[in-house]
Tab-separated table of C-alpha atoms in Angstrom:
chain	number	residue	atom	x	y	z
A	1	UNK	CA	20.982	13.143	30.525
A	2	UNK	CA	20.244	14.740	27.191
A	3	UNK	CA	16.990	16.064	26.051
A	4	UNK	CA	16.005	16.687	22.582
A	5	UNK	CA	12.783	18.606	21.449
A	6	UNK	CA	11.289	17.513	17.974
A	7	UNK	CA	8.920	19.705	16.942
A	8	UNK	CA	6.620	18.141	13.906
A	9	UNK	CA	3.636	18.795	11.427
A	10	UNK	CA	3.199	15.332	9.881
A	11	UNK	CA	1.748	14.064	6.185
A	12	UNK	CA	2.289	10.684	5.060
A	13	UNK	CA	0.371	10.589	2.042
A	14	UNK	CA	0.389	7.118	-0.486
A	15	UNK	CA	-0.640	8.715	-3.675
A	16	UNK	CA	0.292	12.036	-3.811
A	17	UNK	CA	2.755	14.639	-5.134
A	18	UNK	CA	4.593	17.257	-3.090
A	19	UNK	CA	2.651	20.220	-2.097
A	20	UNK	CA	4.065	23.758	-1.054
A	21	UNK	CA	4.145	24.127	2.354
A	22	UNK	CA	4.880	27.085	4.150
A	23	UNK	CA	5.339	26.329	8.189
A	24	UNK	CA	6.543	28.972	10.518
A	25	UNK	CA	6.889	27.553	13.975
A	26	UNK	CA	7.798	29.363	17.290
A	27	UNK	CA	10.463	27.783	19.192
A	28	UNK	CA	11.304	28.648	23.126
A	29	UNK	CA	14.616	27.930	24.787
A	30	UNK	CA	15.672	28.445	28.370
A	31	UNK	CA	19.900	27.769	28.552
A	32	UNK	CA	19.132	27.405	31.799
A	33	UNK	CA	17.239	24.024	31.815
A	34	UNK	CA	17.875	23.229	28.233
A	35	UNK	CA	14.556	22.826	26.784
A	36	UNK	CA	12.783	23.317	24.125
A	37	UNK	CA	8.969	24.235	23.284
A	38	UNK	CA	7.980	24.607	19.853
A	39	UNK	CA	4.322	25.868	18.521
A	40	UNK	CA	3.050	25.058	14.670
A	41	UNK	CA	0.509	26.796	13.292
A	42	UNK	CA	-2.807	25.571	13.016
A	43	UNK	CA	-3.365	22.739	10.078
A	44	UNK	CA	-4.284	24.366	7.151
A	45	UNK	CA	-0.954	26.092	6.865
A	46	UNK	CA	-0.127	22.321	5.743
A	47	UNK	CA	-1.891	22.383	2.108
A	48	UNK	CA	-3.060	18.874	0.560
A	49	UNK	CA	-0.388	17.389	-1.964
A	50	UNK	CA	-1.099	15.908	-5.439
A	51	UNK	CA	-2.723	12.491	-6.362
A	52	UNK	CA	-1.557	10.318	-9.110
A	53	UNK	CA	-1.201	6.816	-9.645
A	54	UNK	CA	2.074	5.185	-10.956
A	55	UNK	CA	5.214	5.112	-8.988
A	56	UNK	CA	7.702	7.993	-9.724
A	57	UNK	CA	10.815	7.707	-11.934
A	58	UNK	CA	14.644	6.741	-10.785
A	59	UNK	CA	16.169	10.067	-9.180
A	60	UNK	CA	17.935	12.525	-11.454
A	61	UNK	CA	21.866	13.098	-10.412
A	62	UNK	CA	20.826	16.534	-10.100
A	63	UNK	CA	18.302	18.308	-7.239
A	64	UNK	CA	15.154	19.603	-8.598
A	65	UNK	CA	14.061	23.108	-8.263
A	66	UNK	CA	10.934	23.565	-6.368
A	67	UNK	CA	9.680	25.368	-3.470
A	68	UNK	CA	10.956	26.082	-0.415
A	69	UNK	CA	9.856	26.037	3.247
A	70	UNK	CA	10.113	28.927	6.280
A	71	UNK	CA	11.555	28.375	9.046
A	72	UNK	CA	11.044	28.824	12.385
A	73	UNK	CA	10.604	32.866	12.291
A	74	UNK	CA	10.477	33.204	16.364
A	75	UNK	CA	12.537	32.179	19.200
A	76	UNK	CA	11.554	32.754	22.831
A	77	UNK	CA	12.814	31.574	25.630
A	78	UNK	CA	11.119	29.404	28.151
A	79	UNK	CA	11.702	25.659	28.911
A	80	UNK	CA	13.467	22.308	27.939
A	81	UNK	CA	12.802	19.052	27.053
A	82	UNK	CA	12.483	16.281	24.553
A	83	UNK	CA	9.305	17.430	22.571
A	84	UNK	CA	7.461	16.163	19.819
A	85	UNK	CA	5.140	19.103	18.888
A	86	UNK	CA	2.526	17.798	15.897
A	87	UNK	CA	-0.202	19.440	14.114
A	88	UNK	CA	-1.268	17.414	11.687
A	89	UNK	CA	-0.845	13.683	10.539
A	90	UNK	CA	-1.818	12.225	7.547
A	91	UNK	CA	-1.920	9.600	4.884
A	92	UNK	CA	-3.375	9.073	2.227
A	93	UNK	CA	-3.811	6.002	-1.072
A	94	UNK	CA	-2.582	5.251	-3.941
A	95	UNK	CA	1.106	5.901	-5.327
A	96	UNK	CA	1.955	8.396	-7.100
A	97	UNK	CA	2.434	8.462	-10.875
A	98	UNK	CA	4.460	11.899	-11.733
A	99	UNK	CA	8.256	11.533	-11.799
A	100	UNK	CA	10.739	13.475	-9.791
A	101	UNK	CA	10.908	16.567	-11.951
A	102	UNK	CA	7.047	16.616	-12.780
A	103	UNK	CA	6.865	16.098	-9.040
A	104	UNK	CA	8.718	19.099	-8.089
A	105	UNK	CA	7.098	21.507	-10.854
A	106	UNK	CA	3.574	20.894	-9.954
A	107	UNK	CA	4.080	20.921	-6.535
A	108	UNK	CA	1.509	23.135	-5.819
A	109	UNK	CA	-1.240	21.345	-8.192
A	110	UNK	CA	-3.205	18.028	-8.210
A	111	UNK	CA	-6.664	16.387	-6.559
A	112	UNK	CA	-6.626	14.719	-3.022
A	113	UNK	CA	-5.978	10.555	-2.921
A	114	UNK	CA	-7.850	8.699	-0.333
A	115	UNK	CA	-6.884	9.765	3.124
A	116	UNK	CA	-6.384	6.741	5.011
A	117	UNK	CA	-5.285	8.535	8.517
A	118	UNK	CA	-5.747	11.928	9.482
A	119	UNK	CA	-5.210	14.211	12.875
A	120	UNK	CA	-4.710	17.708	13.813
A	121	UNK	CA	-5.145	17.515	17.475
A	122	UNK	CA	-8.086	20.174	17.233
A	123	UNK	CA	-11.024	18.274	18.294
A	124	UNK	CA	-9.278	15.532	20.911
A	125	UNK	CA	-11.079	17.959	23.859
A	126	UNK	CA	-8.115	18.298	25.664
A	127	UNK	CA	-7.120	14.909	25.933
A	128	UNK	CA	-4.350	13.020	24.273
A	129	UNK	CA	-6.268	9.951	23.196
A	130	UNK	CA	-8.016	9.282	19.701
A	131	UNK	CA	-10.066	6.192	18.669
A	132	UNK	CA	-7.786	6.352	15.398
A	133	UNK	CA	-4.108	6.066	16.930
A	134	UNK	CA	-2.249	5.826	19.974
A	135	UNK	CA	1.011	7.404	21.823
A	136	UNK	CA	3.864	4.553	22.688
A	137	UNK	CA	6.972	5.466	24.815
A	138	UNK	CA	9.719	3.011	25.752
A	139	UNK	CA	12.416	4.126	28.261
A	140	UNK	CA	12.319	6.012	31.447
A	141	UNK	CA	10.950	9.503	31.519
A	142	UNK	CA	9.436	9.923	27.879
A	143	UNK	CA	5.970	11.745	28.511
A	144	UNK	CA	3.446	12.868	25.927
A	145	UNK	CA	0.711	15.810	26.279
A	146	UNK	CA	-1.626	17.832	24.053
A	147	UNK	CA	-0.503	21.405	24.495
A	148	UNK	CA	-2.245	24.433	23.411
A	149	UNK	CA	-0.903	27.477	22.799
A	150	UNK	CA	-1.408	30.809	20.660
A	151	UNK	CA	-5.114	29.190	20.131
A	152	UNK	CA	-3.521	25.861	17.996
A	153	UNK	CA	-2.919	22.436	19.926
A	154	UNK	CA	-0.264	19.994	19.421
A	155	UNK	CA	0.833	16.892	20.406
A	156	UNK	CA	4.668	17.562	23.080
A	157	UNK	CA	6.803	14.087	23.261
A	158	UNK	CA	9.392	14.767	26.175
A	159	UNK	CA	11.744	12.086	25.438
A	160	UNK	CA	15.328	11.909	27.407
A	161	UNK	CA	18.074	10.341	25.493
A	162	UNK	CA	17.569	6.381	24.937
A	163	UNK	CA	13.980	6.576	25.486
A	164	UNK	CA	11.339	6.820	22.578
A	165	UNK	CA	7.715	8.478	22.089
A	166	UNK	CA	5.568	7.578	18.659
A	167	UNK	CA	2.398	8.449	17.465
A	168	UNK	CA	1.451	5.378	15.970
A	169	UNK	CA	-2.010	5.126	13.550
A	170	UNK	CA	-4.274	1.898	14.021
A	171	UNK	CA	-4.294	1.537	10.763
A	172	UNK	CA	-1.993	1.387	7.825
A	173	UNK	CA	-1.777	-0.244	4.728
A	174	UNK	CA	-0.596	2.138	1.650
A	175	UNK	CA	-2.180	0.800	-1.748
A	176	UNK	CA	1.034	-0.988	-3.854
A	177	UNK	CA	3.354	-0.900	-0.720
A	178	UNK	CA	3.853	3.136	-2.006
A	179	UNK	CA	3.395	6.073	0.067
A	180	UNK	CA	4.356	9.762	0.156
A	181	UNK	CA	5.599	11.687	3.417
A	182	UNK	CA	5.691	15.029	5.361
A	183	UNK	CA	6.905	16.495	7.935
A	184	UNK	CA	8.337	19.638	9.298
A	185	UNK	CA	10.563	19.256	12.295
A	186	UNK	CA	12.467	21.330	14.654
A	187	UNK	CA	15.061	20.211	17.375
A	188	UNK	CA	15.937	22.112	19.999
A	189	UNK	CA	19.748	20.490	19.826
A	190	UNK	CA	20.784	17.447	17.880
A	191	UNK	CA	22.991	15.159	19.535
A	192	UNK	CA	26.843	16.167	19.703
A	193	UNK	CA	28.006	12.850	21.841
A	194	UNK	CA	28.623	10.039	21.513
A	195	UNK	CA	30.232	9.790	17.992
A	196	UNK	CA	27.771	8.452	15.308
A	197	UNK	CA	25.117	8.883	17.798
A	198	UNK	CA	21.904	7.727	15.694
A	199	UNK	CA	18.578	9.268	16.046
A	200	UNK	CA	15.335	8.834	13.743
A	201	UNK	CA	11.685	10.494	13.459
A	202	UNK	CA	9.669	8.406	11.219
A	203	UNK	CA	10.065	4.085	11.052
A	204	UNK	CA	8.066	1.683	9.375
A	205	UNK	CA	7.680	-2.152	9.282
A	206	UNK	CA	5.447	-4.650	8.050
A	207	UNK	CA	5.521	-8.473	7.078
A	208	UNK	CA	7.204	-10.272	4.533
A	209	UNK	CA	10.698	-9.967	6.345
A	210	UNK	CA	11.794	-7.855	9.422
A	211	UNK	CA	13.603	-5.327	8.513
A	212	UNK	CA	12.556	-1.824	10.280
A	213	UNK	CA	13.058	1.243	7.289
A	214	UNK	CA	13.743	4.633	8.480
A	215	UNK	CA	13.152	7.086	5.822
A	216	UNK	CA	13.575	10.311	8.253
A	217	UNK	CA	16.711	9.880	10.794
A	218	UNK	CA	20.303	10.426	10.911
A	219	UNK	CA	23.413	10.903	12.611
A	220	UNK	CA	26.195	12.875	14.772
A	221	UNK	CA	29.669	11.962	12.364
A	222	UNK	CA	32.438	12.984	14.200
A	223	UNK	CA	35.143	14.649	11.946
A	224	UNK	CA	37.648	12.427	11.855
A	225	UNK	CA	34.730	10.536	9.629
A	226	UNK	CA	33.584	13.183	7.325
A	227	UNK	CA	36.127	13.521	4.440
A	228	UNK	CA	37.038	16.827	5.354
A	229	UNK	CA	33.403	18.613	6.481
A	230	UNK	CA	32.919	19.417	9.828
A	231	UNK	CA	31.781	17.538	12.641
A	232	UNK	CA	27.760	17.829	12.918
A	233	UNK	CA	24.181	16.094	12.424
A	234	UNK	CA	23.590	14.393	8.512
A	235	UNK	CA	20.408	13.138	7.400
A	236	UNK	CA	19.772	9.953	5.972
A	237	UNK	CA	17.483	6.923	5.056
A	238	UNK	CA	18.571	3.886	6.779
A	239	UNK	CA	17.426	0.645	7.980
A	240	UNK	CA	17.995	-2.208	10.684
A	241	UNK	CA	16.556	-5.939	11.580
A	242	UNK	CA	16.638	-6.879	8.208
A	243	UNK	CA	19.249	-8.823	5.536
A	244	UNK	CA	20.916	-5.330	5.023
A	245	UNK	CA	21.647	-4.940	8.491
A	246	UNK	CA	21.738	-1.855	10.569
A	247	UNK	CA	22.972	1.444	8.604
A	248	UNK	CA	22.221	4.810	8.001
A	249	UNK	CA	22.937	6.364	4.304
A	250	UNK	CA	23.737	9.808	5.748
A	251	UNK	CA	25.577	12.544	3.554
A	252	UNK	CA	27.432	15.545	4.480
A	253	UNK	CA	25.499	17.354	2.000
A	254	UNK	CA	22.655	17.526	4.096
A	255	UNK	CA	23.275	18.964	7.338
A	256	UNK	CA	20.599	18.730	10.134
A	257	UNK	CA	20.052	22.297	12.175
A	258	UNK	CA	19.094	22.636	15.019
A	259	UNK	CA	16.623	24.834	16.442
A	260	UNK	CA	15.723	25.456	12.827
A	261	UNK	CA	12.395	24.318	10.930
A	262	UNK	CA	13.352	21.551	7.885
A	263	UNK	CA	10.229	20.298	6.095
A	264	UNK	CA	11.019	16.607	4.968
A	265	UNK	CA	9.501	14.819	2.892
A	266	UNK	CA	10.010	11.102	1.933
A	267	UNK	CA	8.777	8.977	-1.102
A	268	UNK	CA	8.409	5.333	-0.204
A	269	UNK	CA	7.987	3.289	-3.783
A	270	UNK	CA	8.146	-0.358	-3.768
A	271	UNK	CA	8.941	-0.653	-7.603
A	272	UNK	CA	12.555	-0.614	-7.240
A	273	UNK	CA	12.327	-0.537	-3.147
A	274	UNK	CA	13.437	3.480	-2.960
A	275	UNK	CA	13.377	5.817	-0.790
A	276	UNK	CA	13.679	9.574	-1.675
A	277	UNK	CA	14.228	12.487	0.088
A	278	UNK	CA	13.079	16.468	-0.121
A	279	UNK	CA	14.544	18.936	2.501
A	280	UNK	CA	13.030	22.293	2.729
A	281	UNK	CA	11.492	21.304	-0.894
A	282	UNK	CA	14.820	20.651	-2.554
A	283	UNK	CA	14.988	16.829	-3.915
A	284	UNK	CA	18.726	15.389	-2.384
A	285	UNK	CA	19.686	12.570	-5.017
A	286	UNK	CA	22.444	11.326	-2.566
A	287	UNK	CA	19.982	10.477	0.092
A	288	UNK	CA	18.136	7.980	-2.233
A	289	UNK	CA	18.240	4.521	-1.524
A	290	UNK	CA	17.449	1.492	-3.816
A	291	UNK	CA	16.998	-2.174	-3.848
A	292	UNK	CA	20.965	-2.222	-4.383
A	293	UNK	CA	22.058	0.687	-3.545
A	294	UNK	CA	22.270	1.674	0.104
A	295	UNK	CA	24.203	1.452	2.637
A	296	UNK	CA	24.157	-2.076	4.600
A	297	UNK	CA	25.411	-5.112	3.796
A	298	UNK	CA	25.931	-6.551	-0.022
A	299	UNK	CA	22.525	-7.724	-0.303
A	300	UNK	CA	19.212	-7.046	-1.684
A	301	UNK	CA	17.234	-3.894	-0.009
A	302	UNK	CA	13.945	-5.229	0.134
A	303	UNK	CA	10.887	-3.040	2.232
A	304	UNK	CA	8.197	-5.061	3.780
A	305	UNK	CA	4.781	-5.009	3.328
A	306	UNK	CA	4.053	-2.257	5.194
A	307	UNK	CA	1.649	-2.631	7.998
A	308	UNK	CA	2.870	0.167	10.428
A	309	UNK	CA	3.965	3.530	10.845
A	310	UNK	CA	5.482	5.665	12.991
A	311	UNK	CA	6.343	9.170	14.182
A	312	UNK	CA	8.155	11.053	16.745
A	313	UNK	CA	11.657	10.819	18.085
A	314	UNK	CA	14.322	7.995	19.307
A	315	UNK	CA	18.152	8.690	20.448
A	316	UNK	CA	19.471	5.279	20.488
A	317	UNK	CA	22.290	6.050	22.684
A	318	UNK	CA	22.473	7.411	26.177
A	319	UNK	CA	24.202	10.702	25.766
């Protein structure tokens, strides 16, 4: 049975533009058990983005040129499991207003929106329970705890392969059906088997119709399905439940590391139903989805109003 160890600071904000983020996270293996235990700094290392007010304009063909994020600057080895390690979670109203270049070139500028949900698991008194969200697992074995180590706490999701963990907010209801998202994420080893294996660290739903949008996931393409790139881990956006069907819009343009710190961020706007994508602060145009373009079936992509949130880890397959 495989175990995976996502490591994540989290920021959904609705109404904001990106913020530079620095993150340096300390990651312990053991090759003998094959686990993982990552540490993120305390919250503040996580600075508060930009708020505007009008959704963003249609992605460039080209990436913008904005900051960049550290990665994980420490290895050590101890243990191994499926982890979710977060600091920080939060979210915050209305939609933002700057487009995708202004976006990137005042990414360190701007006034706070309204924070609708907030955590940094520094006040929970050593208990993994908050009046203001709750843990869900599904499958046997996945276990959550609130760690503390090198004087910061976090949130550890052990989940084995075809289980789930979540943190899941009470409450959720972005202003215009818009939002803005963060989070930096570190896996101790991405899933090499079965082929196309499909994995995922933030979903949302809502009414309206049933489809369940995953803005931060991906998969394991074998090579034989890559146009010539090697075999490996892809982001992308994808979807299921709904008229589009079940797909994930992954590119081999944006590889997924292992054991390696990626700050993603994701830009839900319900103008044109699109979903963008930032890695380590670089905007990746062929990660975008739209209301017709993506990568299900010949219909309409249409999001939901959304109503919930979620973050953590699922392997859909039994590896």
């Amino acid at each position: 049975m495989a175990f995976l160890l996502v490591s994540t600071v989290l920021a959904v904000l609705a109404a904001r533009a990106r913020a530079q983020s620095t993150v340096t996270a300390t990651v312990t293996v053991d090759p003998t058990v094959s686990v993982v235990v990552v540490t993120i700094p305390a919250v503040n290392t996580l600075p508060v983005a930009v708020a505007t007010s009008a959704p963003p304009a249609t992605t460039t063909s080209a990436p913008a040129a904005t900051t960049t994020v550290a990665p994980a600057t420490t290895v050590q080895v101890v243990t191994t499991q499926a982890v979710v390690s977060t600091t920080m979670a939060r979210i915050t109203a209305p939609a933002p207003t700057t487009t995708t270049a202004a976006v990137a070139a005042t990414s360190q500028a701007g006034t706070a929106g309204t924070t609708l949900f907030s955590e940094n698991f520094e006040n929970l008194n050593g208990q993994l329970t908050s009046n203001n969200w709750q843990i869900t697992t599904s499958g046997t074995g996945a276990q959550a705890s609130l760690v503390t180590s090198n004087g910061n706490s976090f949130m550890r999701l052990s989940v084995p392969s075809g289980a789930n963990a979540f943190l899941v907010p009470n409450s959720f209801a972005p202003a215009g059906n818009s939002f803005f998202g963060r989070l930096s994420v570190t896996v101790d080893a991405y899933p090499t088997t079965p082929d196309f294996a499909h994995w995922i660290h933030v979903q949302f739903t809502g009414t309206g119709n049933p489809t369940m949008v995953r803005p931060v996931g991906g998969q394991f393409i074998p090579a034989s399905a890559t146009g010539g790139a090697a075999a490996g881990n892809y982001w992308g956006v994808g979807a299921d439940g709904g008229a589009t069907g079940d797909w994930t819009n992954w590119r081999t343009t944006a590889p997924a590391a292992s054991a390696t710190a990626t700050c993603v961020e994701f830009q839900v706007n319900s103008a044109d139903n699109s979903i963008q994508v930032w890695l380590n602060g670089v905007l990746k145009p062929e990660l975008s989805v739209n209301q017709t373009y993506h990568g299900g079936n010949a219909v309409d992509f249409i999001l939901p109003t959304v109503n919930t949130i979620q973050f953590g880890w699922w392997l859909f397959q039994v590896c």
